[in-house]
PDB file of C-alpha atoms and ligand atoms in Angstrom:
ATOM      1  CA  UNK A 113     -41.394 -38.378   5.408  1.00  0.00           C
ATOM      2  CA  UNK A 114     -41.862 -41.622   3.432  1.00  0.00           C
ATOM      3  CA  UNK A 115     -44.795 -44.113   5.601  1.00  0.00           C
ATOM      4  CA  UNK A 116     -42.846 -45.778   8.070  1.00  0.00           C
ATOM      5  CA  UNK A 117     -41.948 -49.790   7.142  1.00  0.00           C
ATOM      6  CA  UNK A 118     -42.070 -50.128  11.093  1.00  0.00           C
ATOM      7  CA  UNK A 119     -43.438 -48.207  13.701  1.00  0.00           C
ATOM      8  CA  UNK A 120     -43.187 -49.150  17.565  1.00  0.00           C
ATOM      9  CA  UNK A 121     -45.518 -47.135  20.000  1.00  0.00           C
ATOM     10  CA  UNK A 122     -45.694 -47.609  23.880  1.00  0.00           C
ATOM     11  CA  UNK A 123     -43.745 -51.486  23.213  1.00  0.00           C
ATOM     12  CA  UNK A 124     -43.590 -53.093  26.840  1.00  0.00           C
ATOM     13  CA  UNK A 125     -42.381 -56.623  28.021  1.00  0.00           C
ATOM     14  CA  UNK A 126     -42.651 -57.305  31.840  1.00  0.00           C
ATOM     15  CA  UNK A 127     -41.683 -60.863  32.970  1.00  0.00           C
ATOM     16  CA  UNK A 128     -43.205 -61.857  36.256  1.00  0.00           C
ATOM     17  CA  UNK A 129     -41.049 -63.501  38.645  1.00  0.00           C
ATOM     18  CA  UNK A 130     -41.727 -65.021  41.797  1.00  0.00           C
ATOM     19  CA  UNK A 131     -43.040 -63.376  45.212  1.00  0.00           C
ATOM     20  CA  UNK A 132     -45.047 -60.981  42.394  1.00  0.00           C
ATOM     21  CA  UNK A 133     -41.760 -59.554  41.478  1.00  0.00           C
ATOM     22  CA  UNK A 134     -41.618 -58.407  38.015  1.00  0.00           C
ATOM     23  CA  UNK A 135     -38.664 -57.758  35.383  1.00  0.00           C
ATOM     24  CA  UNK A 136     -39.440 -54.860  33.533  1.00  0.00           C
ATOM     25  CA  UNK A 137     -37.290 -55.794  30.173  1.00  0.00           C
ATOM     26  CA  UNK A 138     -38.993 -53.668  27.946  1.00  0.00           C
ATOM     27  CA  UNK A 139     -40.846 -50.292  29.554  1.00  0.00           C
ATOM     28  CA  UNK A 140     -42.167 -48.153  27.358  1.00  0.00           C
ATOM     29  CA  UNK A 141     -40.674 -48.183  24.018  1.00  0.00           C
ATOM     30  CA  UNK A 142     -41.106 -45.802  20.700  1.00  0.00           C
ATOM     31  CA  UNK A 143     -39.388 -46.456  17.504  1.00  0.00           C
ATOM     32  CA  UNK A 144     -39.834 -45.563  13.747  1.00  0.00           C
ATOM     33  CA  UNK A 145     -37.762 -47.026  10.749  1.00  0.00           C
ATOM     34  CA  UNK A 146     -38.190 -46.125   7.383  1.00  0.00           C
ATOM     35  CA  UNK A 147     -37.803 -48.634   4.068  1.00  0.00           C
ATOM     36  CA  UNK A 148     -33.907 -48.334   3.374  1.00  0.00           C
ATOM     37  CA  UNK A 149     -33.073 -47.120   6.718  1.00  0.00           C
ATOM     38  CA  UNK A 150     -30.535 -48.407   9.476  1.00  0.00           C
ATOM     39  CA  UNK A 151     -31.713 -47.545  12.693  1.00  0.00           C
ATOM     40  CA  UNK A 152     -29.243 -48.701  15.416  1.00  0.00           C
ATOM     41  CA  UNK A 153     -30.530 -49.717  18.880  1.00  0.00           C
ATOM     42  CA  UNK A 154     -27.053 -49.136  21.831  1.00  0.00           C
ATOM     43  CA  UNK A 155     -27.216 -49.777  25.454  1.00  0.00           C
ATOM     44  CA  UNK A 156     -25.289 -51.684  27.909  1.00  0.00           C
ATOM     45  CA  UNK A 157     -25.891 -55.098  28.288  1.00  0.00           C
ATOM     46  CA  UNK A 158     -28.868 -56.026  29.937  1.00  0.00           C
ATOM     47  CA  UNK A 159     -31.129 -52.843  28.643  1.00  0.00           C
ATOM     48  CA  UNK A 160     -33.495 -54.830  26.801  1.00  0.00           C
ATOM     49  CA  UNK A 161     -32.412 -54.475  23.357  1.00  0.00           C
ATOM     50  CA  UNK A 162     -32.865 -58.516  22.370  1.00  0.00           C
ATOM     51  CA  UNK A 163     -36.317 -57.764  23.956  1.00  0.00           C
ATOM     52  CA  UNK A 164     -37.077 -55.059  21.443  1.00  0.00           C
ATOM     53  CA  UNK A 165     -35.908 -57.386  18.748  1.00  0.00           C
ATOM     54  CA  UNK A 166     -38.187 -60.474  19.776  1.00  0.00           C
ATOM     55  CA  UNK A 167     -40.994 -58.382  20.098  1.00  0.00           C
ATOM     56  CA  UNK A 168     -40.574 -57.095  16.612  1.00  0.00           C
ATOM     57  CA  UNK A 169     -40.267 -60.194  14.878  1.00  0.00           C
ATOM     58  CA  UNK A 170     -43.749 -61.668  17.292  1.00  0.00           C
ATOM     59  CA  UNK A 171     -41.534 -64.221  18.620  1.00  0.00           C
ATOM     60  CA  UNK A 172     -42.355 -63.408  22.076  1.00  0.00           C
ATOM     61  CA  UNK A 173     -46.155 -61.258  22.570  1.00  0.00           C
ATOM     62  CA  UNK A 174     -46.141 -57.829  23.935  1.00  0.00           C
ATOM     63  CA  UNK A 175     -47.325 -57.162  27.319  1.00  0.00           C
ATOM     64  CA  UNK A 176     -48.219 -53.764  25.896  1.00  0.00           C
ATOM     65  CA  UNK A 177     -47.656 -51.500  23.103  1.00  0.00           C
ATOM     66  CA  UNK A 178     -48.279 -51.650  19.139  1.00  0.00           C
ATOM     67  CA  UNK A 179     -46.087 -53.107  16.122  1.00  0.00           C
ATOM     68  CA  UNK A 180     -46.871 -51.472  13.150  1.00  0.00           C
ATOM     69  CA  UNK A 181     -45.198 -53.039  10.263  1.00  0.00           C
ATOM     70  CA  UNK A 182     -45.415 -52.324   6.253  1.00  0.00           C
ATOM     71  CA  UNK A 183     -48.295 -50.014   7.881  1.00  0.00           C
ATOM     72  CA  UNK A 184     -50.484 -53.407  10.187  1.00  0.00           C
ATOM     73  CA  UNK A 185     -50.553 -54.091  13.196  1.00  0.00           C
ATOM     74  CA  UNK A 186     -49.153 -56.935  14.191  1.00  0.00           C
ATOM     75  CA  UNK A 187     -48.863 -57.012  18.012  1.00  0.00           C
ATOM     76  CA  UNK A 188     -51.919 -58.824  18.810  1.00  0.00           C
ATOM     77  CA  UNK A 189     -51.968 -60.930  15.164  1.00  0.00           C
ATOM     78  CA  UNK A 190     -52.149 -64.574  15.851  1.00  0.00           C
ATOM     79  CA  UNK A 191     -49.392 -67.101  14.781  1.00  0.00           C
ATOM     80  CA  UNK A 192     -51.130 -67.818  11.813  1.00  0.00           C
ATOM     81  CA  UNK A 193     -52.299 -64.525  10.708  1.00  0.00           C
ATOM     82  CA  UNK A 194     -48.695 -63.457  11.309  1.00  0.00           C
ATOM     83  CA  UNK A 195     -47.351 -66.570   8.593  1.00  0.00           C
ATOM     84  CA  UNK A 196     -47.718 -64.798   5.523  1.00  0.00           C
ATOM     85  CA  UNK A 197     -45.784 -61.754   7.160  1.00  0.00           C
ATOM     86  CA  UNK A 198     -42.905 -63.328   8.721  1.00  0.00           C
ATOM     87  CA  UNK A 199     -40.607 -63.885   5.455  1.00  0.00           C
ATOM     88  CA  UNK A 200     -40.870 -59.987   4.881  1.00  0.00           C
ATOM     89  CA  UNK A 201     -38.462 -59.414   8.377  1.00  0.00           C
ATOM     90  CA  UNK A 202     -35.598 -61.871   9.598  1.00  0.00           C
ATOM     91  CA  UNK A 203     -33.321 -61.393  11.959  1.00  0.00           C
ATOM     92  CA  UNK A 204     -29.108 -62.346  11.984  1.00  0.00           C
ATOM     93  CA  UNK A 205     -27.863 -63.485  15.930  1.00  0.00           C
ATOM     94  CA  UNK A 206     -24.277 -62.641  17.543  1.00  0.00           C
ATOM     95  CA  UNK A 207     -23.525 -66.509  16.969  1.00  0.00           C
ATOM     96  CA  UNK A 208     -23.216 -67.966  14.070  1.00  0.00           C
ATOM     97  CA  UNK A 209     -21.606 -70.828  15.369  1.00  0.00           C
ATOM     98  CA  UNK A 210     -25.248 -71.542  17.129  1.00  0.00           C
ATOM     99  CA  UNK A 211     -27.109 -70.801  14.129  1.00  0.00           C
ATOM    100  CA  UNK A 212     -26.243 -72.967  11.763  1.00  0.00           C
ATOM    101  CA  UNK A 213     -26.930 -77.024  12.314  1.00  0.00           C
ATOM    102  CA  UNK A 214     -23.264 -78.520  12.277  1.00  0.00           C
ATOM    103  CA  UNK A 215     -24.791 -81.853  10.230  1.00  0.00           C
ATOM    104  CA  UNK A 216     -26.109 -79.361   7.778  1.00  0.00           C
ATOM    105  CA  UNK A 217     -24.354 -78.463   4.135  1.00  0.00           C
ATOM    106  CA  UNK A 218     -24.523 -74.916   3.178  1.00  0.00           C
ATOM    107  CA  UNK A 219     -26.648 -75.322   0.761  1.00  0.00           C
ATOM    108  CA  UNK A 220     -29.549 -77.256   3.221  1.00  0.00           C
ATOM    109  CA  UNK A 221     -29.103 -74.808   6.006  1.00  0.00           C
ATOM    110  CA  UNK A 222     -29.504 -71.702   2.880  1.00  0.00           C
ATOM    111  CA  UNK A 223     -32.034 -73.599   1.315  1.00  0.00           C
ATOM    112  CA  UNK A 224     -34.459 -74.580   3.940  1.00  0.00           C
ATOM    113  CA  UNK A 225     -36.395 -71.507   3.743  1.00  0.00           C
ATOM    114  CA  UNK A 226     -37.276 -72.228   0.093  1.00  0.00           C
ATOM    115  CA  UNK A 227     -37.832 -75.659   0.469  1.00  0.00           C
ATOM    116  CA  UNK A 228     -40.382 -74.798   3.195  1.00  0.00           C
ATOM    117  CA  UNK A 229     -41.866 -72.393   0.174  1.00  0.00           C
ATOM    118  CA  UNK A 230     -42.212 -75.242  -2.272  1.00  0.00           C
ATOM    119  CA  UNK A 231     -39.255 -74.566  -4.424  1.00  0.00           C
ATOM    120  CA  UNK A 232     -36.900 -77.855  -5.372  1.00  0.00           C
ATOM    121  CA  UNK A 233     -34.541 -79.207  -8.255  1.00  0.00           C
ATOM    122  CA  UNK A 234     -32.682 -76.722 -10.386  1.00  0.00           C
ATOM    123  CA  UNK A 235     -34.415 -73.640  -9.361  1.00  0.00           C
ATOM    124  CA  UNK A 236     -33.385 -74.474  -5.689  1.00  0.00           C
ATOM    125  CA  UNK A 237     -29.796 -75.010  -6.050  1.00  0.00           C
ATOM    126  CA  UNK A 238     -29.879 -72.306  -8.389  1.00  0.00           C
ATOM    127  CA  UNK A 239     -31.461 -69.854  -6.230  1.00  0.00           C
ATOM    128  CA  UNK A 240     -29.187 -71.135  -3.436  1.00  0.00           C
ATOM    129  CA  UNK A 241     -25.720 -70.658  -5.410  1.00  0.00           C
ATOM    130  CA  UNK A 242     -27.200 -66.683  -6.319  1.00  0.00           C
ATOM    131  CA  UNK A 243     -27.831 -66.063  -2.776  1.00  0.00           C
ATOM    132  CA  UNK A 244     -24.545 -67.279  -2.104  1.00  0.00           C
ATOM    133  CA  UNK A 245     -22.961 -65.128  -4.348  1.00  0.00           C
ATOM    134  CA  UNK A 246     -25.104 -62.165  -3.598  1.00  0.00           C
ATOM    135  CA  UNK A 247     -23.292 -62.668   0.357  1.00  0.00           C
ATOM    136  CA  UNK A 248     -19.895 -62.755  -1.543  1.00  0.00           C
ATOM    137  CA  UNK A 249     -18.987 -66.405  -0.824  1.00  0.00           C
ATOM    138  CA  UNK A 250     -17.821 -68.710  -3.619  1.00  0.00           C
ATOM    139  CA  UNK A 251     -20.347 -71.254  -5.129  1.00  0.00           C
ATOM    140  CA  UNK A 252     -18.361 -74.117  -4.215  1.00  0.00           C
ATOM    141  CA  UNK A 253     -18.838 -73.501  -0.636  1.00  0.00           C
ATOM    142  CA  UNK A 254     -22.722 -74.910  -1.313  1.00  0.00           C
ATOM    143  CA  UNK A 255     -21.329 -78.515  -0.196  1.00  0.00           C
ATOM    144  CA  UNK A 256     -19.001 -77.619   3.165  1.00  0.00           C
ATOM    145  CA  UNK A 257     -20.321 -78.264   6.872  1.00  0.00           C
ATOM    146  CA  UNK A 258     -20.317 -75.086   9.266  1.00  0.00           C
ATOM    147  CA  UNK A 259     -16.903 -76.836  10.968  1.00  0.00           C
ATOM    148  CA  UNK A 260     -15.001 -75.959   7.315  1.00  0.00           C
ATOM    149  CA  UNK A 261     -15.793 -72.204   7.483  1.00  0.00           C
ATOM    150  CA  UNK A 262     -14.003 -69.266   9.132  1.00  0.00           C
ATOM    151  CA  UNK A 263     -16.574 -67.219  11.793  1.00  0.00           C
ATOM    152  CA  UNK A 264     -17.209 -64.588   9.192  1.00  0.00           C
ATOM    153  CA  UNK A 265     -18.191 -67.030   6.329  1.00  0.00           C
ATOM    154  CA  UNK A 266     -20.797 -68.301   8.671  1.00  0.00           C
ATOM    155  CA  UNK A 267     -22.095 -65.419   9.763  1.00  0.00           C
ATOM    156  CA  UNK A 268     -22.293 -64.472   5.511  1.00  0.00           C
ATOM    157  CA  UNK A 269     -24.542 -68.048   5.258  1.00  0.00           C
ATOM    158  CA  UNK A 270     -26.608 -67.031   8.011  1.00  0.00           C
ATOM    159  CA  UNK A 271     -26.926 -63.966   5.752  1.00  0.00           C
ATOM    160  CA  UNK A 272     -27.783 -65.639   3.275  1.00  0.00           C
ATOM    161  CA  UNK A 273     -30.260 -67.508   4.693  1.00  0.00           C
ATOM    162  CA  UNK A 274     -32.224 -64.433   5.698  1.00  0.00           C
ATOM    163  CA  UNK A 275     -32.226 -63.357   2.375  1.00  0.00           C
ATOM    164  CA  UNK A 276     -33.651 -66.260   0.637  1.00  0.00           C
ATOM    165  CA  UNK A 277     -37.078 -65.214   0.814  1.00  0.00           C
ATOM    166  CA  UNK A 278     -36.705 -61.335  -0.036  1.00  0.00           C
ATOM    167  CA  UNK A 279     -37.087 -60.095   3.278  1.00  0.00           C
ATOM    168  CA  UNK A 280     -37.702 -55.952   3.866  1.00  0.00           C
ATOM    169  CA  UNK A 281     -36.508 -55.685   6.965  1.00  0.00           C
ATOM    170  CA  UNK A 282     -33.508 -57.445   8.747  1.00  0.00           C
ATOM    171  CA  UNK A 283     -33.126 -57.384  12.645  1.00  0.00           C
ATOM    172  CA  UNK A 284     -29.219 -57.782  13.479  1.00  0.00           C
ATOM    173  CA  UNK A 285     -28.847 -58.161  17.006  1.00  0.00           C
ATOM    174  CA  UNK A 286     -25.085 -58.077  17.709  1.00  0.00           C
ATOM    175  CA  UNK A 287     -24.190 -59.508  14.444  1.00  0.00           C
ATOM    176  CA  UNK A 288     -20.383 -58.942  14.878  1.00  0.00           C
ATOM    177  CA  UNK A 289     -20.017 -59.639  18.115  1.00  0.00           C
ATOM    178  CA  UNK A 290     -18.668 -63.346  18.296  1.00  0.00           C
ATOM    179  CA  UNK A 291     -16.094 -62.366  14.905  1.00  0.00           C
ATOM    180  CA  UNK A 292     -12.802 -61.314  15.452  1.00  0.00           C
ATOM    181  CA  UNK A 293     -11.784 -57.839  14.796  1.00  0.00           C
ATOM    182  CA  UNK A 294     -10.705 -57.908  11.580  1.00  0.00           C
ATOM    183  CA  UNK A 295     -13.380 -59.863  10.499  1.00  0.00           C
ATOM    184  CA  UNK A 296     -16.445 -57.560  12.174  1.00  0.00           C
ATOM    185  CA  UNK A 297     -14.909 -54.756   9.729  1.00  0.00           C
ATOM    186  CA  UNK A 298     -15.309 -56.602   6.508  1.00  0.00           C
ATOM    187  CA  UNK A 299     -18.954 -57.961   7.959  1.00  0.00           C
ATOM    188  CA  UNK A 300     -20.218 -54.233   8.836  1.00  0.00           C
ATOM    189  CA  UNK A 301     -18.800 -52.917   4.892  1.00  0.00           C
ATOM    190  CA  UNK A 302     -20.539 -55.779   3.601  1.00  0.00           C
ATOM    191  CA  UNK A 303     -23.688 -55.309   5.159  1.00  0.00           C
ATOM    192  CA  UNK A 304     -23.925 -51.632   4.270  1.00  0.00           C
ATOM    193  CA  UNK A 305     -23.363 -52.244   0.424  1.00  0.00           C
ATOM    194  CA  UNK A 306     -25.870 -55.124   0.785  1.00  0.00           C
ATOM    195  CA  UNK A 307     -28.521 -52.749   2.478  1.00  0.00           C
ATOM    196  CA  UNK A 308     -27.857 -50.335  -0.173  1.00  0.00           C
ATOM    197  CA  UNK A 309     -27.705 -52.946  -3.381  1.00  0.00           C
ATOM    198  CA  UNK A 310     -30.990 -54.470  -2.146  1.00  0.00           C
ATOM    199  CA  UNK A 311     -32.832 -51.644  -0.423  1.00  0.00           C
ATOM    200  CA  UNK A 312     -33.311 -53.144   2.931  1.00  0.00           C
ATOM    201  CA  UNK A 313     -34.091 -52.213   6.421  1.00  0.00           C
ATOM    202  CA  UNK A 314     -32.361 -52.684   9.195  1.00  0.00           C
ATOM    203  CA  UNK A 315     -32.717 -52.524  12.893  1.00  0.00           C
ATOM    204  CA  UNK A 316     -29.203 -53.006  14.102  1.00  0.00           C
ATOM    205  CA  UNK A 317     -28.284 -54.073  17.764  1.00  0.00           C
ATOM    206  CA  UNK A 318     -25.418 -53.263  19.310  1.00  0.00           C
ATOM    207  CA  UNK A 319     -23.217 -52.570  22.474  1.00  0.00           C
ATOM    208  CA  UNK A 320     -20.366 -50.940  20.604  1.00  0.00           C
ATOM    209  CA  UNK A 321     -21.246 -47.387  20.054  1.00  0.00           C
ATOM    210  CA  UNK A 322     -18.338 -47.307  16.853  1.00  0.00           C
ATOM    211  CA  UNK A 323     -20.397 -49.711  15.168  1.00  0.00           C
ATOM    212  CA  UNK A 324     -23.533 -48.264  14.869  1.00  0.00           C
ATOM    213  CA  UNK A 325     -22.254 -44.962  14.411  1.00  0.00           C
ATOM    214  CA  UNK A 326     -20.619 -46.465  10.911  1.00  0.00           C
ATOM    215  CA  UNK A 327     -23.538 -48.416   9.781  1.00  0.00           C
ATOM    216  CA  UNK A 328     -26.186 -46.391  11.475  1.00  0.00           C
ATOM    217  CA  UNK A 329     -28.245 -43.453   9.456  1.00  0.00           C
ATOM    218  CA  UNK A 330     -29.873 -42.702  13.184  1.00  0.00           C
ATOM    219  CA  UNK A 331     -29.293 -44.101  16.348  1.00  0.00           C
ATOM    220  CA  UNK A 332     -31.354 -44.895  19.500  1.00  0.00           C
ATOM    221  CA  UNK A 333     -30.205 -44.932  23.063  1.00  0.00           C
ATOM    222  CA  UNK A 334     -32.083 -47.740  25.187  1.00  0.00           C
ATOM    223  CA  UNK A 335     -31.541 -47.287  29.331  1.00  0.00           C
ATOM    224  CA  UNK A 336     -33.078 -49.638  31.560  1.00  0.00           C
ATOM    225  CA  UNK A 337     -35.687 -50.849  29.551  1.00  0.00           C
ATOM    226  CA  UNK A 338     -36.850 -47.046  27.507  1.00  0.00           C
ATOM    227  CA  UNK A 339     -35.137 -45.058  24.901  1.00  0.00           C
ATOM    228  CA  UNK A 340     -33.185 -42.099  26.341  1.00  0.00           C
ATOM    229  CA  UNK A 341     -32.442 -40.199  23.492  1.00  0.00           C
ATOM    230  CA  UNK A 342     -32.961 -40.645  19.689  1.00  0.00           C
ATOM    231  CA  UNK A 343     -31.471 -38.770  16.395  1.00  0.00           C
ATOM    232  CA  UNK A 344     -29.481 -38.969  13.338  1.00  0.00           C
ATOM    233  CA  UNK A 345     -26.725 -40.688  14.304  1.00  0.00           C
ATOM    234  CA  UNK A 346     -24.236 -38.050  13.650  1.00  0.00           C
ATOM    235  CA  UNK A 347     -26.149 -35.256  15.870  1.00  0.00           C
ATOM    236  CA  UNK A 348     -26.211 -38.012  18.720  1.00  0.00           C
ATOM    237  CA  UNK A 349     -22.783 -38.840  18.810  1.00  0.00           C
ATOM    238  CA  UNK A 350     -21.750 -34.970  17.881  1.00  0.00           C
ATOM    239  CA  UNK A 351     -24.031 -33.478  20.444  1.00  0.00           C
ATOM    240  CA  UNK A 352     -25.682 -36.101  23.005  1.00  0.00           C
ATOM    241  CA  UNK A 353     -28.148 -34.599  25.288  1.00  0.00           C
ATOM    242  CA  UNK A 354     -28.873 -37.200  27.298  1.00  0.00           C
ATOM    243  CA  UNK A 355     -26.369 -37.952  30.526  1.00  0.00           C
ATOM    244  CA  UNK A 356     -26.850 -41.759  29.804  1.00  0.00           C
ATOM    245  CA  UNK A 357     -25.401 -41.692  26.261  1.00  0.00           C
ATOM    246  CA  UNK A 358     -22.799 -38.947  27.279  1.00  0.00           C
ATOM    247  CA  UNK A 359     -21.711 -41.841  30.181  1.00  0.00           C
ATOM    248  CA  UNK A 360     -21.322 -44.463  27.572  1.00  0.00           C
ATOM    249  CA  UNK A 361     -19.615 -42.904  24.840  1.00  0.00           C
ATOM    250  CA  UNK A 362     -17.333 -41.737  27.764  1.00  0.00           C
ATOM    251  CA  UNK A 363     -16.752 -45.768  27.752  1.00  0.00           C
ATOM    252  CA  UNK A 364     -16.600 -46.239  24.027  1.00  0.00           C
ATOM    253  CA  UNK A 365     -14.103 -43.035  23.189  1.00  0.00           C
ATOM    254  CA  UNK A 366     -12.924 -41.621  26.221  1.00  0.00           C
ATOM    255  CA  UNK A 367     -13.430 -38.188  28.295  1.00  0.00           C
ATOM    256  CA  UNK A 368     -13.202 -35.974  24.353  1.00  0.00           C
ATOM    257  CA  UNK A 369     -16.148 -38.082  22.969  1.00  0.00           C
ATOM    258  CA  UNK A 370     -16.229 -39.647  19.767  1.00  0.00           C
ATOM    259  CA  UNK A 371     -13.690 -38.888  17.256  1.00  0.00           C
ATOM    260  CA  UNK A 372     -14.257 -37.454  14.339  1.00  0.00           C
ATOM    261  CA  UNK A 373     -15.102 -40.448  11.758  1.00  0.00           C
ATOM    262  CA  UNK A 374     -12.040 -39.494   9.732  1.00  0.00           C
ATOM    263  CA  UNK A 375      -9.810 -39.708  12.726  1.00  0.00           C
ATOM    264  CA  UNK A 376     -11.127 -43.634  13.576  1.00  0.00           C
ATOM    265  CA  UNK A 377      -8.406 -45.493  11.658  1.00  0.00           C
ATOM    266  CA  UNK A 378      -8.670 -49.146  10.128  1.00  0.00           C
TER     267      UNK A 378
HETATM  268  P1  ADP B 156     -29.882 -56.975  26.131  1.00  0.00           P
HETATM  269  O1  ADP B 156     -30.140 -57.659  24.841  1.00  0.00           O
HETATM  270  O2  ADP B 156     -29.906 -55.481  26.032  1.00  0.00           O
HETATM  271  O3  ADP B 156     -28.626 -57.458  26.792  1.00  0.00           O
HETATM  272  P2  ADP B 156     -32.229 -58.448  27.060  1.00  0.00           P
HETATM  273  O4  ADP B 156     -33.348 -57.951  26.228  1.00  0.00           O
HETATM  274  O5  ADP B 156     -31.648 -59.758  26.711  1.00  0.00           O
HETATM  275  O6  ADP B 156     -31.081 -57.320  27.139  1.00  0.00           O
HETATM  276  O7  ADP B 156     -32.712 -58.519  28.576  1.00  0.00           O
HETATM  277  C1  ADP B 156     -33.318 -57.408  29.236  1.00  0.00           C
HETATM  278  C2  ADP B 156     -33.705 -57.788  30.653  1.00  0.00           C
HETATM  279  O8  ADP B 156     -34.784 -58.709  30.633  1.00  0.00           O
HETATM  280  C3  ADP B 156     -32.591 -58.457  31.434  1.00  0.00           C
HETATM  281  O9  ADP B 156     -32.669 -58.043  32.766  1.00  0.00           O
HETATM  282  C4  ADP B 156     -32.936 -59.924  31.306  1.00  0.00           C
HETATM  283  O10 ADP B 156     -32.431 -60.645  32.403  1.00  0.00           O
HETATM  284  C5  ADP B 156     -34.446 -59.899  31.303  1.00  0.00           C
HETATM  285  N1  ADP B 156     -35.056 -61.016  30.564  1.00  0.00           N
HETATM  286  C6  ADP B 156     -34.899 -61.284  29.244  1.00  0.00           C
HETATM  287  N2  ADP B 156     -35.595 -62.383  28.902  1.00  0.00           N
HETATM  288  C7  ADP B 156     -36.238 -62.808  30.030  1.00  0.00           C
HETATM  289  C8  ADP B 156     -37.119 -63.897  30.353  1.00  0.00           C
HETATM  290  N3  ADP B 156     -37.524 -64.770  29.392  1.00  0.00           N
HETATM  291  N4  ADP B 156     -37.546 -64.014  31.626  1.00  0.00           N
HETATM  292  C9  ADP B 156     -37.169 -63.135  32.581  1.00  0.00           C
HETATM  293  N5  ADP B 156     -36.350 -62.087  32.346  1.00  0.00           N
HETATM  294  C10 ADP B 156     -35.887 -61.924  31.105  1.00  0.00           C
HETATM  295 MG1   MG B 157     -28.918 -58.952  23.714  1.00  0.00          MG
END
């Protein structure tokens, strides 16, 4: 197998509360994601999923563990030795309503990376209209607020955004969540042929075990604050061994299990 791009080992994030009570988000966690790769992280709500994804991106410390990314550690690097490495992973939120600054155009909220980089004049707004383009939106969206786009739209400028500095790996924690139905469809096709056109990473966060399983090349199944089970996703959702994952895709497709991919519809 290829060197990992990121490698979690023994990843633990305990929040103390009061009376010495302690909230064990994160317990215990291994992971491995190669470059191209969509690993897909599902558990209920509550399982500590947006904790894996903080810790991966350094913006909360570890209590324990290591981050291995692009093959350095990086869970004990300090803010500024972790600068240079920050535009290489990005993550996408459920909301992109709460992403993007309402008195913001398009092309400030997609450009403020790059301006942060040094970049201004006609390579900026020419870089900005590509990436725009490269999420499939039309250039002339580069002067609307967030308040003139559909859900979807904004999530693709958020998209954009994380793409403006050439990132390898993209964290999506419940990208499609907040988008209506229809729209979550044309989101999750879009961000497979943009993981395949560019040759990105992804760790992808969900609830909804039908999502990952048609974005996901392998799938891990987080309980309580550990991973339960892990495996190409098509062997997990074929053949789960664990009772945990077994319970939830009970939820997700009823008593038979999960339906042949063929069978899914729409
Ligand atoms: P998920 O994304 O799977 O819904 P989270 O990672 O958001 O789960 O949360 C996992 C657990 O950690 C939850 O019990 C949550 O209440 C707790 N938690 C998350 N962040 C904090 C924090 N800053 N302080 C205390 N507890 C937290
Ligand atoms: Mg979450």
């Amino acid at each position: 197998m290829t060197a990992p791009l990121l490698e979690v080992r023994g990843l633990a994030k305990h929040y103390p509360l009061k009376h010495g009570r302690v909230v064990r988000a994160v317990d215990g966690v291994d992971l491995a994601l190669a470059p191209g790769e969509s690993l897909g992280l599902v558990g209920e709500s509550g399982c500590g999923k947006s904790t894996v994804a903080r810790l991966v991106l350094r913006l909360v410390p570890p209590t324990a563990g290591s981050i291995r990314f692009a093959g350095q550690e990086i869970a004990t690097l300090s803010d500024s030795a972790l600068r240079p490495l920050r535009r290489h992973m990005q993550i996408i939120f459920q909301n992109p309503h709460a992403a993007l600054n309402p008195r913001r155009t398009v092309f400030a909220s997609v450009a403020e990376p790059l301006v942060v980089q040094g970049m201004a004049g006609a390579d900026l707004q020419a870089r900005v209209a590509r990436l725009l383009v490269q999420v499939g939106l039309p250039e002339g969206f580069l002067w609307r607020y967030p308040h003139e786009l559909s859900g979807g739209q904004k999530q693709r400028v958020c998209i954009a955004r994380a793409l403006a500095l050439e990132p390898r790996l993209l964290v999506l924690d419940e990208p499609t969540s907040a988008l209506d139905v229809s729209v979550q469809a044309q989101i999750l096709e879009f961000l497979q042929e943009l993981r395949a056109r560019l040759g990105l990473s992804y760790l992808f966060i969900s609830h909804n075990l039908a999502v990952v399983r048609q974005v996901c090349d392998r799938v891990a199944v987080m309980y309580l604050g550990r991973i339960v089970e892990e495996g190409p996703a098509e062997a997990v959702f074929a053949n789960p061994r664990s009772d945990y994952t077994r319970t939830l895709m009970a939820a997700a497709f009823g008593t038979g299990g999960a339906p042949a991919p063929q069978d899914q519809g729409g």
